[in-house]
PDB file of C-alpha atoms in Angstrom:
ATOM      1  CA  MET W   1       0.000   0.000   0.000  1.00 65.00           C
ATOM      2  CA  ALA W   2       1.351   3.449  -0.907  1.00 78.00           C
ATOM      3  CA  THR W   3       1.983   6.055   1.785  1.00 89.00           C
ATOM      4  CA  ALA W   4      -1.067   8.176   0.910  1.00 90.00           C
ATOM      5  CA  GLU W   5      -3.282   5.089   0.748  1.00 93.00           C
ATOM      6  CA  THR W   6      -1.979   3.892   4.109  1.00 95.00           C
ATOM      7  CA  ARG W   7      -2.625   7.272   5.730  1.00 96.00           C
ATOM      8  CA  ASP W   8      -6.121   7.398   4.214  1.00 96.00           C
ATOM      9  CA  ALA W   9      -6.886   3.865   5.401  1.00 97.00           C
ATOM     10  CA  LEU W  10      -5.703   4.696   8.919  1.00 97.00           C
ATOM     11  CA  VAL W  11      -7.780   7.880   9.034  1.00 97.00           C
ATOM     12  CA  ALA W  12     -10.837   5.970   7.771  1.00 97.00           C
ATOM     13  CA  GLY W  13     -10.203   3.291  10.393  1.00 97.00           C
ATOM     14  CA  ALA W  14      -9.971   5.951  13.098  1.00 97.00           C
ATOM     15  CA  ILE W  15     -13.210   7.587  11.957  1.00 96.00           C
ATOM     16  CA  ALA W  16     -15.045   4.262  11.981  1.00 96.00           C
ATOM     17  CA  THR W  17     -13.648   3.384  15.408  1.00 97.00           C
ATOM     18  CA  LEU W  18     -14.635   6.732  16.948  1.00 95.00           C
ATOM     19  CA  ARG W  19     -18.087   6.543  15.384  1.00 93.00           C
ATOM     20  CA  GLU W  20     -18.823   2.928  16.307  1.00 93.00           C
ATOM     21  CA  LYS W  21     -16.812   2.231  19.466  1.00 94.00           C
ATOM     22  CA  GLY W  22     -15.870   5.631  20.878  1.00 93.00           C
ATOM     23  CA  HIS W  23     -12.627   7.196  21.975  1.00 94.00           C
ATOM     24  CA  ALA W  24     -12.188   4.780  24.889  1.00 94.00           C
ATOM     25  CA  HIS W  25     -11.845   1.878  22.428  1.00 95.00           C
ATOM     26  CA  ALA W  26      -9.795   3.721  19.808  1.00 96.00           C
ATOM     27  CA  SER W  27      -6.621   1.715  20.318  1.00 96.00           C
ATOM     28  CA  ALA W  28      -3.833   1.319  17.797  1.00 97.00           C
ATOM     29  CA  ARG W  29      -4.786  -2.334  17.451  1.00 97.00           C
ATOM     30  CA  GLU W  30      -8.483  -1.595  16.769  1.00 97.00           C
ATOM     31  CA  ILE W  31      -7.782   1.162  14.252  1.00 98.00           C
ATOM     32  CA  ALA W  32      -5.058  -0.781  12.441  1.00 97.00           C
ATOM     33  CA  ALA W  33      -7.309  -3.832  12.151  1.00 96.00           C
ATOM     34  CA  ARG W  34     -10.036  -1.729  10.554  1.00 96.00           C
ATOM     35  CA  ALA W  35      -7.481  -0.169   8.208  1.00 96.00           C
ATOM     36  CA  GLY W  36      -5.924  -3.507   7.295  1.00 95.00           C
ATOM     37  CA  CYS W  37      -2.516  -2.217   8.392  1.00 94.00           C
ATOM     38  CA  ASN W  38       0.170  -2.985  10.913  1.00 94.00           C
ATOM     39  CA  GLN W  39      -0.380  -0.845  14.019  1.00 94.00           C
ATOM     40  CA  ALA W  40       3.244   0.357  13.902  1.00 96.00           C
ATOM     41  CA  LEU W  41       2.231   2.372  10.825  1.00 96.00           C
ATOM     42  CA  ILE W  42       0.052   4.586  13.036  1.00 97.00           C
ATOM     43  CA  PHE W  43       3.138   5.744  14.908  1.00 96.00           C
ATOM     44  CA  TYR W  44       5.209   5.993  11.739  1.00 95.00           C
ATOM     45  CA  HIS W  45       2.673   8.218   9.953  1.00 95.00           C
ATOM     46  CA  PHE W  46       1.074  10.120  12.837  1.00 97.00           C
ATOM     47  CA  GLY W  47       3.391   9.782  15.839  1.00 96.00           C
ATOM     48  CA  SER W  48       0.598   8.726  18.198  1.00 96.00           C
ATOM     49  CA  VAL W  49      -2.951   7.437  18.284  1.00 97.00           C
ATOM     50  CA  GLU W  50      -4.171  10.861  19.480  1.00 96.00           C
ATOM     51  CA  ARG W  51      -2.578  12.596  16.465  1.00 97.00           C
ATOM     52  CA  LEU W  52      -4.318  10.071  14.203  1.00 97.00           C
ATOM     53  CA  LEU W  53      -7.644  10.708  15.958  1.00 97.00           C
ATOM     54  CA  LEU W  54      -7.169  14.449  15.442  1.00 97.00           C
ATOM     55  CA  ALA W  55      -6.470  13.754  11.753  1.00 97.00           C
ATOM     56  CA  ALA W  56      -9.737  11.788  11.664  1.00 97.00           C
ATOM     57  CA  LEU W  57     -11.557  14.752  13.183  1.00 95.00           C
ATOM     58  CA  ASP W  58      -9.944  17.019  10.589  1.00 96.00           C
ATOM     59  CA  ARG W  59     -11.079  14.739   7.753  1.00 95.00           C
ATOM     60  CA  VAL W  60     -14.683  14.656   8.969  1.00 93.00           C
ATOM     61  CA  ALA W  61     -14.645  18.437   9.420  1.00 91.00           C
ATOM     62  CA  GLU W  62     -13.285  18.919   5.902  1.00 91.00           C
ATOM     63  CA  LEU W  63     -15.962  16.706   4.356  1.00 88.00           C
ATOM     64  CA  ARG W  64     -18.773  18.310   6.320  1.00 89.00           C
ATOM     65  CA  ARG W  65     -17.498  21.831   5.674  1.00 89.00           C
ATOM     66  CA  GLU W  66     -17.678  21.235   1.915  1.00 87.00           C
ATOM     67  CA  ARG W  67     -21.234  19.952   2.230  1.00 86.00           C
ATOM     68  CA  TYR W  68     -22.340  22.743   4.573  1.00 88.00           C
ATOM     69  CA  GLN W  69     -20.741  25.429   2.415  1.00 89.00           C
ATOM     70  CA  GLY W  70     -22.584  24.197  -0.655  1.00 88.00           C
ATOM     71  CA  LEU W  71     -25.928  24.340   1.136  1.00 88.00           C
ATOM     72  CA  VAL W  72     -25.225  27.753   2.678  1.00 88.00           C
ATOM     73  CA  ASP W  73     -24.150  29.154  -0.686  1.00 89.00           C
ATOM     74  CA  GLU W  74     -27.477  28.045  -2.176  1.00 90.00           C
ATOM     75  CA  SER W  75     -29.500  29.662   0.657  1.00 87.00           C
ATOM     76  CA  ARG W  76     -31.033  33.035  -0.104  1.00 86.00           C
ATOM     77  CA  SER W  77     -32.990  33.560   3.118  1.00 87.00           C
ATOM     78  CA  LEU W  78     -32.949  32.661   6.796  1.00 87.00           C
ATOM     79  CA  LYS W  79     -35.678  30.111   6.105  1.00 91.00           C
ATOM     80  CA  GLU W  80     -33.425  28.405   3.544  1.00 90.00           C
ATOM     81  CA  LEU W  81     -30.521  28.454   6.034  1.00 89.00           C
ATOM     82  CA  VAL W  82     -32.720  26.687   8.595  1.00 91.00           C
ATOM     83  CA  ALA W  83     -33.686  24.107   5.956  1.00 93.00           C
ATOM     84  CA  ALA W  84     -29.986  23.601   5.159  1.00 91.00           C
ATOM     85  CA  ALA W  85     -29.193  23.138   8.854  1.00 90.00           C
ATOM     86  CA  ARG W  86     -31.942  20.552   9.152  1.00 93.00           C
ATOM     87  CA  THR W  87     -30.626  18.689   6.113  1.00 93.00           C
ATOM     88  CA  VAL W  88     -27.096  18.466   7.482  1.00 89.00           C
ATOM     89  CA  PHE W  89     -28.412  17.567  10.938  1.00 90.00           C
ATOM     90  CA  GLU W  90     -30.274  14.589   9.495  1.00 92.00           C
ATOM     91  CA  GLU W  91     -27.257  13.579   7.375  1.00 90.00           C
ATOM     92  CA  ASP W  92     -24.902  13.867  10.329  1.00 88.00           C
ATOM     93  CA  LEU W  93     -27.153  11.677  12.455  1.00 88.00           C
ATOM     94  CA  GLU W  94     -27.474   9.089   9.722  1.00 88.00           C
ATOM     95  CA  LEU W  95     -23.757   8.990   8.901  1.00 86.00           C
ATOM     96  CA  GLY W  96     -22.445   9.474  12.461  1.00 85.00           C
ATOM     97  CA  HIS W  97     -20.224  12.452  11.650  1.00 85.00           C
ATOM     98  CA  THR W  98     -21.008  14.361  14.810  1.00 84.00           C
ATOM     99  CA  ALA W  99     -20.224  11.252  16.864  1.00 87.00           C
ATOM    100  CA  VAL W 100     -16.566  11.705  15.897  1.00 91.00           C
ATOM    101  CA  LEU W 101     -16.558  15.274  17.213  1.00 89.00           C
ATOM    102  CA  VAL W 102     -18.525  14.391  20.344  1.00 88.00           C
ATOM    103  CA  GLU W 103     -16.099  11.578  21.154  1.00 92.00           C
ATOM    104  CA  MET W 104     -13.138  13.919  20.751  1.00 94.00           C
ATOM    105  CA  ILE W 105     -14.804  16.614  22.896  1.00 92.00           C
ATOM    106  CA  ALA W 106     -15.465  14.026  25.610  1.00 91.00           C
ATOM    107  CA  ALA W 107     -11.841  12.850  25.430  1.00 94.00           C
ATOM    108  CA  ALA W 108     -10.634  16.454  25.701  1.00 94.00           C
ATOM    109  CA  GLN W 109     -12.552  16.843  28.952  1.00 92.00           C
ATOM    110  CA  ALA W 110     -10.348  14.166  30.513  1.00 91.00           C
ATOM    111  CA  ASN W 111      -7.126  15.044  28.685  1.00 93.00           C
ATOM    112  CA  ALA W 112      -5.940  18.626  29.230  1.00 93.00           C
ATOM    113  CA  ALA W 113      -3.339  18.315  26.442  1.00 92.00           C
ATOM    114  CA  LEU W 114      -6.057  17.418  23.943  1.00 94.00           C
ATOM    115  CA  ARG W 115      -8.354  20.340  24.918  1.00 95.00           C
ATOM    116  CA  PRO W 116      -6.641  23.096  22.914  1.00 96.00           C
ATOM    117  CA  GLU W 117      -6.371  20.817  19.880  1.00 95.00           C
ATOM    118  CA  VAL W 118     -10.097  20.083  19.845  1.00 94.00           C
ATOM    119  CA  ALA W 119     -11.011  23.689  20.715  1.00 93.00           C
ATOM    120  CA  GLU W 120      -8.891  24.900  17.797  1.00 94.00           C
ATOM    121  CA  ARG W 121     -10.847  22.623  15.473  1.00 92.00           C
ATOM    122  CA  LEU W 122     -14.182  24.010  16.708  1.00 89.00           C
ATOM    123  CA  ARG W 123     -13.298  27.682  16.143  1.00 90.00           C
ATOM    124  CA  PRO W 124     -13.748  27.555  12.356  1.00 90.00           C
ATOM    125  CA  TRP W 125     -17.272  26.172  12.828  1.00 88.00           C
ATOM    126  CA  ARG W 126     -18.276  29.189  14.899  1.00 91.00           C
ATOM    127  CA  GLY W 127     -16.743  31.434  12.236  1.00 91.00           C
ATOM    128  CA  PHE W 128     -18.555  29.518   9.515  1.00 90.00           C
ATOM    129  CA  ALA W 129     -21.887  29.914  11.339  1.00 90.00           C
ATOM    130  CA  ALA W 130     -21.256  33.630  11.937  1.00 92.00           C
ATOM    131  CA  ASP W 131     -20.494  34.166   8.242  1.00 90.00           C
ATOM    132  CA  ALA W 132     -23.665  32.291   7.269  1.00 88.00           C
ATOM    133  CA  LEU W 133     -25.752  34.490   9.595  1.00 87.00           C
ATOM    134  CA  ARG W 134     -24.310  37.817   8.445  1.00 87.00           C
ATOM    135  CA  GLY W 135     -26.727  39.696   6.249  1.00 81.00           C
ATOM    136  CA  THR W 136     -29.700  37.630   7.415  1.00 82.00           C
ATOM    137  CA  PRO W 137     -32.474  38.877   9.679  1.00 82.00           C
ATOM    138  CA  ALA W 138     -30.943  36.776  12.499  1.00 81.00           C
ATOM    139  CA  ALA W 139     -28.029  39.211  12.585  1.00 82.00           C
ATOM    140  CA  ARG W 140     -30.481  41.797  13.924  1.00 81.00           C
ATOM    141  CA  LEU W 141     -30.843  39.719  17.088  1.00 84.00           C
ATOM    142  CA  GLY W 142     -27.249  40.346  18.140  1.00 90.00           C
ATOM    143  CA  PRO W 143     -23.648  40.061  17.026  1.00 91.00           C
ATOM    144  CA  PRO W 144     -23.306  37.167  14.554  1.00 90.00           C
ATOM    145  CA  GLU W 145     -20.355  35.737  16.532  1.00 92.00           C
ATOM    146  CA  GLU W 146     -22.493  35.426  19.679  1.00 93.00           C
ATOM    147  CA  ILE W 147     -25.423  33.937  17.812  1.00 91.00           C
ATOM    148  CA  ALA W 148     -23.077  31.542  15.999  1.00 91.00           C
ATOM    149  CA  HIS W 149     -21.643  30.342  19.310  1.00 93.00           C
ATOM    150  CA  GLY W 150     -25.172  29.512  20.452  1.00 91.00           C
ATOM    151  CA  VAL W 151     -26.059  27.871  17.139  1.00 89.00           C
ATOM    152  CA  VAL W 152     -22.992  25.595  17.224  1.00 90.00           C
ATOM    153  CA  ALA W 153     -23.599  24.692  20.879  1.00 91.00           C
ATOM    154  CA  MET W 154     -27.277  23.998  20.199  1.00 90.00           C
ATOM    155  CA  TYR W 155     -26.498  21.929  17.122  1.00 88.00           C
ATOM    156  CA  LEU W 156     -24.012  19.746  19.011  1.00 89.00           C
ATOM    157  CA  GLY W 157     -26.396  19.409  21.934  1.00 91.00           C
ATOM    158  CA  LEU W 158     -29.290  18.433  19.695  1.00 91.00           C
ATOM    159  CA  GLU W 159     -27.172  15.768  17.997  1.00 88.00           C
ATOM    160  CA  LEU W 160     -25.940  14.431  21.330  1.00 87.00           C
ATOM    161  CA  LEU W 161     -29.452  14.207  22.790  1.00 91.00           C
ATOM    162  CA  ALA W 162     -30.859  12.656  19.614  1.00 89.00           C
ATOM    163  CA  VAL W 163     -28.230   9.920  19.836  1.00 85.00           C
ATOM    164  CA  LEU W 164     -28.644   9.417  23.599  1.00 86.00           C
ATOM    165  CA  ASP W 165     -32.427   9.225  23.337  1.00 90.00           C
ATOM    166  CA  ASP W 166     -32.273   7.327  20.042  1.00 89.00           C
ATOM    167  CA  ASP W 167     -34.968   9.731  18.918  1.00 92.00           C
ATOM    168  CA  PRO W 168     -34.376  12.704  16.611  1.00 92.00           C
ATOM    169  CA  ALA W 169     -38.054  13.797  16.757  1.00 94.00           C
ATOM    170  CA  PRO W 170     -37.621  16.508  19.451  1.00 94.00           C
ATOM    171  CA  ALA W 171     -34.693  18.043  17.565  1.00 92.00           C
ATOM    172  CA  LEU W 172     -36.567  17.946  14.277  1.00 93.00           C
ATOM    173  CA  ALA W 173     -39.517  19.630  15.992  1.00 95.00           C
ATOM    174  CA  LEU W 174     -37.176  22.479  16.969  1.00 93.00           C
ATOM    175  CA  PHE W 175     -36.073  22.812  13.352  1.00 92.00           C
ATOM    176  CA  THR W 176     -39.755  23.095  12.403  1.00 93.00           C
ATOM    177  CA  ARG W 177     -40.211  25.883  14.977  1.00 93.00           C
ATOM    178  CA  ALA W 178     -37.028  27.589  13.765  1.00 90.00           C
ATOM    179  CA  ASP W 179     -38.407  27.402  10.219  1.00 90.00           C
ATOM    180  CA  SER W 180     -41.541  29.262  11.319  1.00 89.00           C
ATOM    181  CA  LEU W 181     -39.504  31.901  13.142  1.00 87.00           C
ATOM    182  CA  ALA W 182     -37.199  32.284  10.139  1.00 86.00           C
ATOM    183  CA  SER W 183     -40.211  32.851   7.879  1.00 86.00           C
ATOM    184  CA  LEU W 184     -41.368  35.624  10.182  1.00 84.00           C
ATOM    185  CA  LEU W 185     -37.916  37.231  10.398  1.00 81.00           C
ATOM    186  CA  ASP W 186     -37.484  37.022   6.619  1.00 81.00           C
ATOM    187  CA  PHE W 187     -40.805  38.817   6.210  1.00 79.00           C
ATOM    188  CA  ILE W 188     -39.889  41.761   8.472  1.00 72.00           C
ATOM    189  CA  PRO W 189     -38.271  44.443   6.324  1.00 62.00           C
ATOM    190  CA  ARG W 190     -34.930  45.902   7.330  1.00 52.00           C
ATOM    191  CA  ARG W 191     -34.959  49.337   8.834  1.00 47.00           C
ATOM    192  CA  ARG W 192     -33.165  51.879   6.746  1.00 44.00           C
ATOM    193  CA  ARG W 193     -30.567  54.010   8.426  1.00 42.00           C
ATOM    194  CA  SER W 194     -31.150  57.729   8.196  1.00 42.00           C
TER     195      SER W 194
END
């Protein structure tokens, strides 16, 4: 297997392990078995299991960011942004993408050295949300950075509860309510500055 293929296989193995077994079971042996590689290759390519798990988090973030950006770029109103958020929420639940992030956040709670690494990877998501909110009626509710912080926290919390309860219905009901509110906010004209 070529170097790039080996790295990709290890990252895919790490993603699958985090998603299906959690951080506590993300051992070199487990990941290497899923990747079809010798576990020594984890240390050769990444230096440690934690560095590989961070690379897995980066890969998931990259894939989701592309998908989210496409949906946000197509949105022309707050209502369409809410619909885009619901779409990615449902996809993330189905594909287990947020599970990777949640596992790494949980691990960072117990590992002080991992905290800044995971926090650094969350910052772009708050920036992404703030950029998506700028120019929408939601920006009238407060600074986009503050609203974005709440949106990211709510999104992660909704995913976590949907998984814990094994029931996405309450979260989807909130998206329905947000859709109604977005319709109202989209309807209210902007005040012109004099």
